[in-house]
């Protein structure tokens, strides 16, 4: 990343919201469920599956968690009615994790039970380290009741991930492995790029070899290659893994993976609460300065 890109990256909180919105548009399907459905149709037409996230996090108000549950129930019904190839992704703090774990668990159970009725699936996203233990407890509770309808995410930047993989393996879990997006303290997270990659590869190989279903979630071509070679070497059936990418990031890599005959799922976020998600995506974009300056010039 150039010095200018780095300066813009750290200055992002001061960039006016309309500019952020313009630059971040590619990462978000839109504000309405219709926008999400339209994007899913496009992804399905490309041969990719979807996972839809209703944007929202860090909710502190019970009534907002009820609204989130009903948005997810509507979404599941819509996916079913339209015959779309998509599951859903949820953030525990949107469903009440920071208010009360039991409330969150009850909310997630309502969503997962509806997904199970439709033969669909719910991925529980992983947020920052203050949520990791509670999210794993939540996953275990819901998995006990709906073992085929729920999955979780692990982050290869966390030191604990290898131990979490070992603890979860007896459940034959469905796990999305990603690098991790939150800024975490050195005491708990690897910072070195190559170590995070190595930990990603070590853990996906372990999961694949020992019977888990694995979502290989990355846009890093080296890790995509590592995933492809691992499934080949371990002779993993096509229906035991999938690649996963975020909407708006590297569509060319998406078609490379699909053309090689692998299954691929695109994470499709939508909703009014787009700002925190978009800021995380923008900070990861290696050419962020170019996009921000361009958006400012064509105002
Ligand atoms: P890396 O960041 O090294 O990116 C590789 C290359 O991809 C870059 O060089 C660039 O070319 C391109 N790229 C990456 N991000 C870009 C961007 N925003 N704009 C443009 N180009 C970009 N994290 C988490 O903590 N909890 C979670 O639940 C999830 N869930 C999740 C689902 C899915 C489907 C994906 C793909 C990712 C997540 N993540 C996540 C995010 C993940 O942890 C990680 O931050 C990003 O995927 C970026 O890491 P990469 O492996 O892509 O590598």
CSV table of C-alpha atoms and ligand atoms in Angstrom, one decimal:
chain,number,residue,atom,x,y,z
A,1,UNK,CA,0.0,0.0,0.0
A,2,UNK,CA,1.4,3.4,-1.0
A,3,UNK,CA,1.9,6.2,1.6
A,4,UNK,CA,-1.0,8.1,0.1
A,5,UNK,CA,-3.3,5.1,0.3
A,6,UNK,CA,-2.2,4.5,3.9
A,7,UNK,CA,-2.9,8.2,4.7
A,8,UNK,CA,-6.4,8.0,3.2
A,9,UNK,CA,-7.0,4.6,5.0
A,10,UNK,CA,-6.4,6.1,8.4
A,11,UNK,CA,-8.2,9.3,7.5
A,12,UNK,CA,-11.4,7.5,6.5
A,13,UNK,CA,-13.4,8.4,9.6
A,14,UNK,CA,-13.1,12.1,8.5
A,15,UNK,CA,-14.3,11.4,4.9
A,16,UNK,CA,-17.8,12.8,4.5
A,17,UNK,CA,-20.6,10.1,4.5
A,18,UNK,CA,-21.9,10.8,1.0
A,19,UNK,CA,-18.4,10.2,-0.4
A,20,UNK,CA,-18.0,7.0,1.7
A,21,UNK,CA,-21.4,5.9,0.4
A,22,UNK,CA,-20.4,6.5,-3.2
A,23,UNK,CA,-17.1,4.6,-2.9
A,24,UNK,CA,-18.7,1.8,-0.9
A,25,UNK,CA,-21.6,1.2,-3.2
A,26,UNK,CA,-19.9,-1.8,-4.9
A,27,UNK,CA,-19.8,-3.7,-1.5
A,28,UNK,CA,-23.5,-3.4,-0.7
A,29,UNK,CA,-26.4,-4.6,-2.8
A,30,UNK,CA,-28.6,-1.6,-1.7
A,31,UNK,CA,-30.9,-0.6,1.1
A,32,UNK,CA,-33.9,-2.9,0.3
A,33,UNK,CA,-34.7,-6.6,0.2
A,34,UNK,CA,-35.5,-6.1,-3.5
A,35,UNK,CA,-31.9,-4.9,-4.1
A,36,UNK,CA,-30.6,-8.0,-2.4
A,37,UNK,CA,-32.9,-10.3,-4.5
A,38,UNK,CA,-31.8,-8.5,-7.7
A,39,UNK,CA,-28.1,-9.1,-6.8
A,40,UNK,CA,-28.7,-12.7,-5.9
A,41,UNK,CA,-30.3,-13.3,-9.2
A,42,UNK,CA,-27.2,-11.8,-10.9
A,43,UNK,CA,-24.9,-14.0,-8.8
A,44,UNK,CA,-27.0,-17.1,-9.5
A,45,UNK,CA,-27.0,-16.4,-13.2
A,46,UNK,CA,-23.1,-16.3,-13.0
A,47,UNK,CA,-23.2,-19.7,-11.4
A,48,UNK,CA,-22.4,-18.5,-7.9
A,49,UNK,CA,-24.5,-19.1,-4.7
A,50,UNK,CA,-25.3,-16.3,-2.2
A,51,UNK,CA,-25.4,-15.7,1.5
A,52,UNK,CA,-27.3,-12.5,2.4
A,53,UNK,CA,-26.5,-10.4,5.4
A,54,UNK,CA,-29.0,-7.8,6.7
A,55,UNK,CA,-26.7,-5.0,7.7
A,56,UNK,CA,-26.6,-4.1,11.4
A,57,UNK,CA,-24.5,-4.7,14.5
A,58,UNK,CA,-23.9,-3.7,18.1
A,59,UNK,CA,-27.6,-3.4,18.8
A,60,UNK,CA,-28.4,-2.4,22.4
A,61,UNK,CA,-32.2,-2.1,22.2
A,62,UNK,CA,-34.4,-5.3,22.5
A,63,UNK,CA,-37.0,-4.0,20.0
A,64,UNK,CA,-34.3,-3.6,17.4
A,65,UNK,CA,-33.4,-7.2,17.8
A,66,UNK,CA,-37.1,-8.2,17.2
A,67,UNK,CA,-37.0,-6.1,14.0
A,68,UNK,CA,-33.8,-7.9,12.9
A,69,UNK,CA,-35.5,-11.3,13.4
A,70,UNK,CA,-38.5,-10.3,11.3
A,71,UNK,CA,-36.2,-8.9,8.6
A,72,UNK,CA,-34.4,-12.3,8.5
A,73,UNK,CA,-37.7,-14.2,8.4
A,74,UNK,CA,-38.9,-12.1,5.5
A,75,UNK,CA,-35.6,-12.7,3.8
A,76,UNK,CA,-35.8,-16.5,4.2
A,77,UNK,CA,-39.4,-16.5,2.8
A,78,UNK,CA,-38.3,-14.4,-0.1
A,79,UNK,CA,-35.4,-16.6,-1.0
A,80,UNK,CA,-37.7,-19.6,-0.9
A,81,UNK,CA,-40.5,-18.0,-2.9
A,82,UNK,CA,-38.1,-16.7,-5.6
A,83,UNK,CA,-36.2,-20.1,-5.8
A,84,UNK,CA,-32.9,-18.4,-5.2
A,85,UNK,CA,-29.7,-20.4,-4.4
A,86,UNK,CA,-28.8,-18.5,-1.2
A,87,UNK,CA,-28.5,-18.9,2.5
A,88,UNK,CA,-28.2,-16.2,5.1
A,89,UNK,CA,-25.5,-14.8,7.4
A,90,UNK,CA,-26.2,-13.2,10.7
A,91,UNK,CA,-24.3,-11.1,13.2
A,92,UNK,CA,-24.9,-12.1,16.8
A,93,UNK,CA,-24.6,-8.5,18.1
A,94,UNK,CA,-27.5,-7.5,15.8
A,95,UNK,CA,-29.6,-10.2,17.4
A,96,UNK,CA,-28.8,-9.1,21.0
A,97,UNK,CA,-25.5,-10.8,22.0
A,98,UNK,CA,-24.4,-7.6,23.8
A,99,UNK,CA,-27.8,-7.3,25.6
A,100,UNK,CA,-28.2,-10.8,26.9
A,101,UNK,CA,-26.9,-14.1,25.6
A,102,UNK,CA,-30.3,-15.9,26.2
A,103,UNK,CA,-32.2,-13.2,24.2
A,104,UNK,CA,-29.7,-13.6,21.4
A,105,UNK,CA,-29.9,-17.4,21.5
A,106,UNK,CA,-33.8,-17.3,21.4
A,107,UNK,CA,-33.7,-14.8,18.5
A,108,UNK,CA,-31.2,-17.0,16.5
A,109,UNK,CA,-33.2,-20.1,17.2
A,110,UNK,CA,-36.3,-18.5,15.7
A,111,UNK,CA,-34.3,-17.6,12.5
A,112,UNK,CA,-32.6,-21.0,12.3
A,113,UNK,CA,-35.8,-23.0,12.9
A,114,UNK,CA,-37.4,-21.1,9.9
A,115,UNK,CA,-34.3,-21.8,7.8
A,116,UNK,CA,-34.5,-25.5,8.8
A,117,UNK,CA,-38.2,-25.6,7.7
A,118,UNK,CA,-37.1,-24.4,4.3
A,119,UNK,CA,-34.1,-26.7,4.1
A,120,UNK,CA,-32.0,-23.6,4.2
A,121,UNK,CA,-28.9,-22.7,6.3
A,122,UNK,CA,-27.7,-19.9,8.6
A,123,UNK,CA,-24.1,-18.8,9.0
A,124,UNK,CA,-23.2,-17.1,12.3
A,125,UNK,CA,-20.6,-14.5,11.4
A,126,UNK,CA,-17.7,-13.9,13.8
A,127,UNK,CA,-17.3,-10.4,15.2
A,128,UNK,CA,-14.4,-9.0,17.4
A,129,UNK,CA,-12.7,-10.9,20.2
A,130,UNK,CA,-15.1,-9.6,22.8
A,131,UNK,CA,-17.7,-11.8,21.2
A,132,UNK,CA,-15.7,-15.0,20.4
A,133,UNK,CA,-16.5,-17.1,23.4
A,134,UNK,CA,-20.2,-16.1,23.5
A,135,UNK,CA,-20.6,-16.7,19.7
A,136,UNK,CA,-19.1,-20.2,20.1
A,137,UNK,CA,-21.4,-21.0,23.0
A,138,UNK,CA,-24.3,-19.7,20.8
A,139,UNK,CA,-23.3,-21.9,17.9
A,140,UNK,CA,-23.1,-25.0,20.1
A,141,UNK,CA,-26.6,-24.4,21.6
A,142,UNK,CA,-28.2,-23.9,18.2
A,143,UNK,CA,-26.2,-26.7,16.6
A,144,UNK,CA,-27.5,-29.1,19.3
A,145,UNK,CA,-31.0,-28.4,18.1
A,146,UNK,CA,-30.4,-27.9,14.3
A,147,UNK,CA,-27.1,-29.6,13.4
A,148,UNK,CA,-27.6,-29.3,9.7
A,149,UNK,CA,-28.9,-25.8,9.5
A,150,UNK,CA,-26.2,-23.7,11.2
A,151,UNK,CA,-22.5,-22.9,10.7
A,152,UNK,CA,-19.9,-20.6,12.2
A,153,UNK,CA,-16.9,-18.6,11.3
A,154,UNK,CA,-13.3,-18.8,12.6
A,155,UNK,CA,-10.6,-16.3,12.0
A,156,UNK,CA,-7.0,-17.4,11.2
A,157,UNK,CA,-5.5,-14.3,12.8
A,158,UNK,CA,-6.5,-15.5,16.3
A,159,UNK,CA,-4.0,-17.6,18.2
A,160,UNK,CA,-6.9,-19.6,19.6
A,161,UNK,CA,-8.2,-20.8,16.2
A,162,UNK,CA,-6.3,-24.1,16.1
A,163,UNK,CA,-7.7,-25.0,19.5
A,164,UNK,CA,-11.2,-23.9,18.5
A,165,UNK,CA,-11.0,-26.1,15.4
A,166,UNK,CA,-10.0,-29.1,17.5
A,167,UNK,CA,-12.9,-28.4,20.0
A,168,UNK,CA,-15.4,-28.1,17.2
A,169,UNK,CA,-14.3,-31.1,15.0
A,170,UNK,CA,-16.4,-33.7,17.0
A,171,UNK,CA,-19.5,-31.8,15.9
A,172,UNK,CA,-18.7,-32.4,12.2
A,173,UNK,CA,-19.2,-28.6,11.9
A,174,UNK,CA,-19.8,-26.3,8.9
A,175,UNK,CA,-17.1,-23.7,9.3
A,176,UNK,CA,-16.2,-20.6,7.2
A,177,UNK,CA,-12.5,-19.9,7.6
A,178,UNK,CA,-11.4,-16.3,7.0
A,179,UNK,CA,-8.4,-14.2,8.0
A,180,UNK,CA,-10.4,-11.8,10.3
A,181,UNK,CA,-11.2,-8.2,9.9
A,182,UNK,CA,-11.3,-6.5,13.3
A,183,UNK,CA,-8.3,-4.8,14.9
A,184,UNK,CA,-7.2,-7.1,17.6
A,185,UNK,CA,-4.5,-6.9,20.3
A,186,UNK,CA,-1.1,-8.6,19.7
A,187,UNK,CA,-1.6,-10.7,22.8
A,188,UNK,CA,-4.4,-12.7,21.1
A,189,UNK,CA,-3.9,-12.3,17.3
A,190,UNK,CA,-1.1,-12.9,14.8
A,191,UNK,CA,-0.1,-9.7,13.0
A,192,UNK,CA,2.3,-11.0,10.4
A,193,UNK,CA,0.7,-11.5,7.0
A,194,UNK,CA,2.5,-14.8,6.2
A,195,UNK,CA,1.7,-16.3,9.7
A,196,UNK,CA,-2.0,-15.5,9.2
A,197,UNK,CA,-1.9,-17.2,5.8
A,198,UNK,CA,-0.1,-20.3,7.2
A,199,UNK,CA,-2.6,-20.6,10.0
A,200,UNK,CA,-5.4,-20.3,7.5
A,201,UNK,CA,-4.0,-23.2,5.4
A,202,UNK,CA,-3.2,-25.3,8.5
A,203,UNK,CA,-6.7,-25.1,9.8
A,204,UNK,CA,-8.6,-25.6,6.5
A,205,UNK,CA,-6.5,-28.7,5.8
A,206,UNK,CA,-7.3,-30.0,9.3
A,207,UNK,CA,-11.0,-29.3,8.9
A,208,UNK,CA,-11.1,-30.9,5.4
A,209,UNK,CA,-9.1,-33.9,6.4
A,210,UNK,CA,-11.3,-34.6,9.5
A,211,UNK,CA,-14.8,-34.4,7.9
A,212,UNK,CA,-15.9,-30.8,8.4
A,213,UNK,CA,-17.7,-28.8,5.7
A,214,UNK,CA,-15.4,-25.8,4.9
A,215,UNK,CA,-16.2,-22.4,3.5
A,216,UNK,CA,-12.8,-21.1,2.2
A,217,UNK,CA,-13.5,-17.3,2.5
A,218,UNK,CA,-10.7,-15.2,0.9
A,219,UNK,CA,-9.8,-13.0,-2.1
A,220,UNK,CA,-6.1,-13.8,-1.6
A,221,UNK,CA,-5.0,-15.7,-4.7
A,222,UNK,CA,-2.4,-17.6,-2.7
A,223,UNK,CA,-5.0,-18.9,-0.3
A,224,UNK,CA,-7.4,-19.7,-3.1
A,225,UNK,CA,-4.6,-21.8,-4.7
A,226,UNK,CA,-3.8,-23.4,-1.3
A,227,UNK,CA,-7.5,-24.3,-1.0
A,228,UNK,CA,-7.7,-25.8,-4.5
A,229,UNK,CA,-4.6,-27.9,-4.0
A,230,UNK,CA,-5.8,-29.1,-0.5
A,231,UNK,CA,-9.1,-30.3,-1.8
A,232,UNK,CA,-7.3,-32.0,-4.7
A,233,UNK,CA,-4.6,-33.7,-2.6
A,234,UNK,CA,-7.1,-34.8,0.1
A,235,UNK,CA,-9.7,-35.9,-2.6
A,236,UNK,CA,-12.5,-33.9,-1.0
A,237,UNK,CA,-15.9,-34.2,-2.8
A,238,UNK,CA,-17.2,-31.0,-4.4
A,239,UNK,CA,-20.1,-30.9,-2.0
A,240,UNK,CA,-17.9,-30.8,1.1
A,241,UNK,CA,-16.4,-27.3,0.6
A,242,UNK,CA,-17.0,-24.0,-1.2
A,243,UNK,CA,-15.1,-20.9,-1.8
A,244,UNK,CA,-16.6,-17.6,-0.5
A,245,UNK,CA,-16.1,-14.0,-1.6
A,246,UNK,CA,-17.5,-10.6,-0.7
A,247,UNK,CA,-19.7,-8.7,-3.1
A,248,UNK,CA,-17.7,-6.0,-4.9
A,249,UNK,CA,-14.3,-7.6,-4.4
A,250,UNK,CA,-12.4,-9.1,-7.4
A,251,UNK,CA,-15.1,-10.4,-9.7
A,252,UNK,CA,-12.4,-11.7,-12.0
A,253,UNK,CA,-11.1,-14.1,-9.3
A,254,UNK,CA,-14.7,-15.1,-8.8
A,255,UNK,CA,-15.0,-16.3,-12.4
A,256,UNK,CA,-11.5,-17.9,-12.3
A,257,UNK,CA,-12.7,-20.1,-9.3
A,258,UNK,CA,-16.1,-20.9,-11.0
A,259,UNK,CA,-14.4,-21.8,-14.3
A,260,UNK,CA,-12.1,-24.2,-12.5
A,261,UNK,CA,-15.3,-26.1,-11.5
A,262,UNK,CA,-15.4,-25.2,-7.8
A,263,UNK,CA,-18.6,-24.0,-6.0
A,264,UNK,CA,-18.5,-20.4,-4.9
A,265,UNK,CA,-20.7,-18.3,-2.6
A,266,UNK,CA,-20.9,-14.5,-2.6
A,267,UNK,CA,-21.7,-12.6,0.6
A,268,UNK,CA,-24.4,-10.1,-0.3
A,269,UNK,CA,-25.1,-7.4,2.4
A,270,UNK,CA,-28.0,-5.0,2.2
A,271,UNK,CA,-29.8,-2.6,4.4
A,272,UNK,CA,-29.8,0.9,5.7
A,273,UNK,CA,-27.1,0.4,8.3
A,274,UNK,CA,-24.3,0.2,5.7
A,275,UNK,CA,-21.7,2.5,7.3
A,276,UNK,CA,-19.7,0.3,9.7
A,277,UNK,CA,-19.6,-2.6,7.2
A,278,UNK,CA,-18.5,-0.3,4.4
A,279,UNK,CA,-15.8,1.3,6.4
A,280,UNK,CA,-14.2,-2.1,7.1
A,281,UNK,CA,-14.3,-3.0,3.4
A,282,UNK,CA,-12.8,0.4,2.4
A,283,UNK,CA,-10.0,0.0,4.9
A,284,UNK,CA,-9.1,-3.3,3.3
A,285,UNK,CA,-9.1,-2.0,-0.3
A,286,UNK,CA,-5.5,-1.6,-1.4
A,287,UNK,CA,-6.4,1.2,-3.8
A,288,UNK,CA,-8.6,3.1,-1.5
A,289,UNK,CA,-7.1,6.5,-2.2
A,290,UNK,CA,-7.7,6.2,-5.9
A,291,UNK,CA,-11.4,5.5,-5.3
A,292,UNK,CA,-11.9,8.2,-2.7
A,293,UNK,CA,-10.2,10.9,-4.7
A,294,UNK,CA,-12.2,9.9,-7.8
A,295,UNK,CA,-15.5,10.1,-5.9
A,296,UNK,CA,-14.5,13.5,-4.6
A,297,UNK,CA,-13.6,14.8,-8.1
A,298,UNK,CA,-16.8,13.6,-9.7
A,299,UNK,CA,-19.1,14.9,-7.0
B,1,LIG,P1,-6.4,-9.8,1.7
B,1,LIG,O1,-6.9,-8.8,2.7
B,1,LIG,O2,-4.9,-10.0,1.8
B,1,LIG,O3,-6.9,-9.5,0.3
B,1,LIG,C1,-6.4,-10.2,-0.8
B,1,LIG,C2,-6.6,-9.3,-2.0
B,1,LIG,O4,-8.0,-9.1,-2.2
B,1,LIG,C3,-6.1,-7.9,-1.9
B,1,LIG,O5,-4.8,-7.8,-2.3
B,1,LIG,C4,-7.0,-7.2,-2.9
B,1,LIG,O6,-6.6,-7.3,-4.2
B,1,LIG,C5,-8.3,-7.8,-2.7
B,1,LIG,N1,-9.2,-7.2,-1.7
B,1,LIG,C6,-9.4,-7.5,-0.4
B,1,LIG,N2,-10.3,-6.7,0.2
B,1,LIG,C7,-10.6,-5.8,-0.7
B,1,LIG,C8,-11.5,-4.7,-0.7
B,1,LIG,N3,-12.3,-4.4,0.3
B,1,LIG,N4,-11.7,-4.0,-1.9
B,1,LIG,C9,-11.0,-4.3,-3.0
B,1,LIG,N5,-10.1,-5.4,-3.0
B,1,LIG,C10,-9.9,-6.1,-1.9
B,1,LIG,N6,-14.1,-11.5,8.8
B,1,LIG,C11,-14.5,-11.6,10.1
B,1,LIG,O7,-13.7,-11.2,11.0
B,1,LIG,N7,-15.6,-12.2,10.4
B,1,LIG,C12,-16.5,-12.8,9.5
B,1,LIG,O8,-17.5,-13.3,9.8
B,1,LIG,C13,-16.1,-12.6,8.1
B,1,LIG,N8,-16.9,-13.1,7.1
B,1,LIG,C14,-16.5,-13.1,5.8
B,1,LIG,C15,-17.2,-13.7,4.8
B,1,LIG,C16,-16.7,-13.8,3.5
B,1,LIG,C17,-17.5,-14.5,2.4
B,1,LIG,C18,-15.4,-13.2,3.2
B,1,LIG,C19,-14.8,-13.4,1.8
B,1,LIG,C20,-14.7,-12.6,4.2
B,1,LIG,C21,-15.2,-12.5,5.5
B,1,LIG,N9,-14.5,-11.8,6.5
B,1,LIG,C22,-14.9,-11.9,7.8
B,1,LIG,C23,-13.4,-10.9,6.1
B,1,LIG,C24,-12.1,-11.6,6.2
B,1,LIG,O9,-11.7,-11.8,7.5
B,1,LIG,C25,-11.0,-10.7,5.6
B,1,LIG,O10,-10.9,-9.5,6.3
B,1,LIG,C26,-11.2,-10.3,4.1
B,1,LIG,O11,-11.7,-11.4,3.4
B,1,LIG,C27,-9.8,-9.9,3.5
B,1,LIG,O12,-8.9,-11.0,3.6
B,1,LIG,P2,-8.4,-11.8,2.3
B,1,LIG,O13,-8.3,-13.2,2.7
B,1,LIG,O14,-9.4,-11.6,1.2
B,1,LIG,O15,-7.0,-11.3,2.0
